[in-house]
Tab-separated table of C-alpha atoms in Angstrom:
chain	number	residue	atom	x	y	z
L	132	GLN	CA	96.181	167.311	65.863
L	133	HIS	CA	99.170	165.488	67.393
L	134	TRP	CA	97.750	166.020	70.892
L	135	ARG	CA	94.357	164.722	69.817
L	136	ALA	CA	95.901	161.685	68.111
L	137	ARG	CA	97.755	160.583	71.248
L	138	SER	CA	94.672	160.909	73.490
L	139	CYS	CA	92.388	158.065	74.464
L	140	ALA	CA	89.473	160.497	74.440
L	141	MET	CA	88.500	164.065	73.626
L	142	LEU	CA	86.219	165.733	76.160
L	143	THR	CA	83.933	168.710	75.733
L	144	GLY	CA	80.739	170.039	77.213
L	145	SER	CA	77.303	170.548	75.744
L	146	GLY	CA	77.837	174.317	75.676
L	147	THR	CA	80.737	173.919	73.261
L	148	VAL	CA	78.752	171.500	71.083
L	149	LEU	CA	75.801	173.894	70.956
L	150	ALA	CA	77.965	176.969	70.255
L	151	ASP	CA	80.648	175.555	67.930
L	152	ASP	CA	79.347	172.193	66.604
L	153	PRO	CA	82.854	170.628	66.727
L	154	GLN	CA	83.858	167.252	65.313
L	155	LEU	CA	86.703	166.672	67.838
L	156	THR	CA	88.356	164.232	65.451
L	157	VAL	CA	91.951	163.880	64.376
L	158	ARG	CA	92.151	165.170	60.829
L	159	GLN	CA	95.416	166.046	59.122
L	160	ILE	CA	98.792	165.775	60.816
L	161	ASP	CA	101.536	167.758	59.114
L	162	GLY	CA	99.406	167.961	55.974
L	163	GLN	CA	98.834	164.200	55.698
L	164	PRO	CA	95.638	162.249	56.396
L	165	TRP	CA	95.588	161.257	60.066
L	166	HIS	CA	95.355	157.492	59.462
L	167	GLN	CA	98.651	157.526	57.509
L	168	VAL	CA	100.690	159.037	60.341
L	169	CYS	CA	98.778	158.221	63.523
L	170	ALA	CA	100.505	155.429	65.449
L	171	THR	CA	97.266	154.225	67.055
L	172	ASN	CA	95.310	154.268	63.755
L	173	ARG	CA	92.111	155.090	65.623
L	174	GLN	CA	90.069	158.140	66.461
L	175	PRO	CA	89.885	159.007	70.156
L	176	LEU	CA	86.527	158.478	71.813
L	177	ARG	CA	84.625	161.781	71.812
L	178	ILE	CA	82.943	162.468	75.152
L	179	VAL	CA	80.318	165.141	75.755
L	180	LEU	CA	79.383	166.007	79.329
L	181	ASP	CA	75.773	167.093	78.925
L	182	SER	CA	73.746	167.175	82.167
L	183	GLN	CA	70.327	167.387	80.504
L	184	LEU	CA	71.323	165.761	77.182
L	185	GLN	CA	70.818	168.873	75.061
L	186	THR	CA	73.190	167.759	72.286
L	187	PRO	CA	71.114	167.667	69.098
L	188	PRO	CA	71.128	164.424	67.088
L	189	HIS	CA	72.238	166.358	63.963
L	190	ALA	CA	75.481	167.600	65.632
L	191	LYS	CA	78.699	166.992	63.655
L	192	ILE	CA	80.209	165.064	66.558
L	193	PHE	CA	78.026	162.081	65.507
L	194	ASP	CA	79.363	162.055	61.932
L	195	THR	CA	82.256	159.820	63.025
L	196	PRO	CA	81.596	156.756	65.220
L	197	GLY	CA	82.794	156.745	68.799
L	198	VAL	CA	80.763	159.189	70.916
L	199	LEU	CA	79.926	158.880	74.614
L	200	LEU	CA	77.295	161.246	76.031
L	201	VAL	CA	77.444	161.498	79.811
L	202	HIS	CA	74.343	162.988	81.426
L	203	ALA	CA	72.807	163.497	84.841
L	204	ASP	CA	69.188	163.185	83.807
L	205	ALA	CA	67.709	162.729	80.352
L	206	SER	CA	64.430	161.603	78.881
L	207	ALA	CA	64.147	158.261	77.128
L	208	ASP	CA	63.298	160.118	73.893
L	209	ARG	CA	66.532	162.177	73.977
L	210	ILE	CA	68.591	159.082	74.763
L	211	ALA	CA	66.965	157.141	71.902
L	212	ALA	CA	67.588	159.997	69.449
L	213	VAL	CA	71.347	160.165	70.065
L	214	GLU	CA	71.711	156.404	70.372
L	215	ALA	CA	70.125	156.189	66.899
L	216	ARG	CA	73.139	158.239	65.718
L	217	GLY	CA	75.485	155.618	67.226
L	218	ALA	CA	76.263	157.320	70.531
L	219	GLU	CA	76.614	155.551	73.834
L	220	CYS	CA	74.793	157.216	76.755
L	221	LEU	CA	75.871	157.003	80.379
L	222	ALA	CA	73.985	158.439	83.355
L	223	LEU	CA	76.213	159.714	86.189
L	224	PRO	CA	73.969	161.992	88.233
L	225	GLY	CA	75.501	164.064	90.987
L	226	SER	CA	73.691	165.403	94.026
L	227	ASP	CA	73.317	168.887	92.494
L	228	GLY	CA	71.638	167.959	89.216
L	229	HIS	CA	74.967	168.028	87.408
L	230	ILE	CA	77.181	165.143	86.337
L	231	ASP	CA	79.209	163.489	89.088
L	232	LEU	CA	82.726	164.347	87.870
L	233	ALA	CA	84.425	161.967	90.318
L	234	ALA	CA	82.279	159.088	89.007
L	235	TRP	CA	83.138	160.145	85.455
L	236	MET	CA	86.853	160.008	86.277
L	237	LEU	CA	86.432	156.516	87.767
L	238	GLU	CA	84.694	155.488	84.517
L	239	MET	CA	87.686	156.763	82.529
L	240	GLY	CA	89.938	154.597	84.692
L	241	ARG	CA	87.645	151.600	84.249
L	242	ARG	CA	87.996	152.055	80.488
L	243	GLN	CA	91.793	152.228	80.969
L	244	PHE	CA	92.047	155.755	79.574
L	245	ASN	CA	95.325	157.292	80.633
L	246	GLU	CA	95.018	160.537	78.670
L	247	VAL	CA	91.888	162.603	78.069
L	248	THR	CA	92.233	165.901	76.223
L	249	VAL	CA	89.723	168.593	77.135
L	250	GLU	CA	88.620	171.167	74.567
L	251	ALA	CA	85.845	172.919	76.394
L	252	GLY	CA	84.521	176.223	77.607
L	253	ALA	CA	85.158	178.112	80.805
L	254	ARG	CA	82.388	176.447	82.814
L	255	LEU	CA	83.509	172.839	82.253
L	256	ASN	CA	87.200	173.773	82.465
L	257	GLY	CA	86.557	175.482	85.790
L	258	ALA	CA	84.532	172.568	87.160
L	259	LEU	CA	87.274	170.084	86.248
L	260	TRP	CA	89.923	172.364	87.757
L	261	GLN	CA	88.003	172.867	91.002
L	262	ALA	CA	87.375	169.114	91.291
L	263	GLY	CA	91.134	168.491	91.076
L	264	LEU	CA	90.837	166.508	87.839
L	265	VAL	CA	93.391	168.437	85.755
L	266	ASP	CA	96.999	167.221	85.522
L	267	GLU	CA	98.257	169.382	82.680
L	268	VAL	CA	97.259	172.516	80.833
L	269	LEU	CA	98.234	172.941	77.196
L	270	LEU	CA	97.766	176.642	76.596
L	271	TYR	CA	97.929	178.337	73.214
L	272	GLN	CA	98.306	182.090	73.500
L	273	ALA	CA	97.883	184.458	70.575
L	274	PRO	CA	99.446	187.924	70.659
L	275	VAL	CA	96.083	189.680	70.885
L	276	LEU	CA	94.226	191.524	73.616
L	277	LEU	CA	90.553	191.024	74.306
L	278	GLY	CA	88.378	193.212	76.468
L	279	ASP	CA	86.819	192.287	79.773
L	280	THR	CA	83.698	190.936	78.074
L	281	ALA	CA	85.655	188.112	76.393
L	282	ARG	CA	85.128	184.621	77.829
L	283	GLY	CA	87.901	183.377	80.051
L	284	MET	CA	89.517	179.972	80.065
L	285	LEU	CA	88.246	178.961	83.517
L	286	GLN	CA	85.109	179.875	85.392
L	287	PHE	CA	85.344	179.497	89.161
L	288	ASP	CA	85.271	181.628	92.253
L	289	LEU	CA	88.527	182.912	93.666
L	290	ALA	CA	87.991	184.859	96.867
L	291	ASP	CA	91.525	186.244	96.937
L	292	LEU	CA	95.004	185.576	95.561
L	293	SER	CA	95.844	183.216	98.430
L	294	GLN	CA	93.621	180.654	96.648
L	295	LYS	CA	95.650	180.768	93.436
L	296	ARG	CA	97.006	177.541	92.018
L	297	ALA	CA	100.610	177.662	90.908
L	298	LEU	CA	101.716	175.887	87.739
L	299	ASN	CA	105.142	174.910	86.464
L	300	VAL	CA	106.127	175.588	82.868
L	301	VAL	CA	107.212	172.224	81.434
L	302	ASP	CA	107.588	173.358	77.826
L	303	GLN	CA	107.166	176.628	75.993
L	304	ARG	CA	107.587	177.180	72.281
L	305	ARG	CA	106.541	179.410	69.464
L	306	ILE	CA	104.007	178.086	66.979
L	307	GLY	CA	103.874	180.664	64.184
L	308	PRO	CA	102.933	183.956	65.840
L	309	ASP	CA	101.432	182.146	68.881
L	310	TRP	CA	102.949	180.566	71.979
L	311	ARG	CA	102.240	177.067	73.246
L	312	CYS	CA	102.889	176.387	76.921
L	313	LEU	CA	102.651	173.011	78.626
L	314	LEU	CA	101.932	173.590	82.319
L	315	ARG	CA	101.641	171.198	85.278
L	316	GLY	CA	100.506	171.788	88.832
L	317	GLU	CA	103.018	171.893	91.639
């Protein structure tokens, strides 16, 4: 919750909204209501990258004001339905039918956002990573093993280990039974 509270925006993809129906809001911080301990006294903007605007108007993300839906191509009916829930819609079509991530990043700069926290699935995480739009990785690791059918953190092609991307450990600490690592690229 601390990391969410310090962010200008929370970013996710439509796949996460459809699968998990998240709120992406700051709730309690150290057991206290967020507005009593949050220095900014505001919720971060919640951003959903949704190429075809599949986010349903009844999704929990709309229960708190401050949602931006970025799409590549959407019908007027879909736009009207989510705008009726208070969302802002922004079209940033790329050449491949997906959202133009570079244009999205320029929009974040135009809005003077200096920190955007991503809580997304492997596909969006991988796309952001491959586009060079990730500065830090905050990784929580539980002491559990999952089989090869579990979803990974990043989805992208890696032809061989020479294409790996090295990260530096900036901070590592135990959080209950889990580990939290703050990593930055070299």
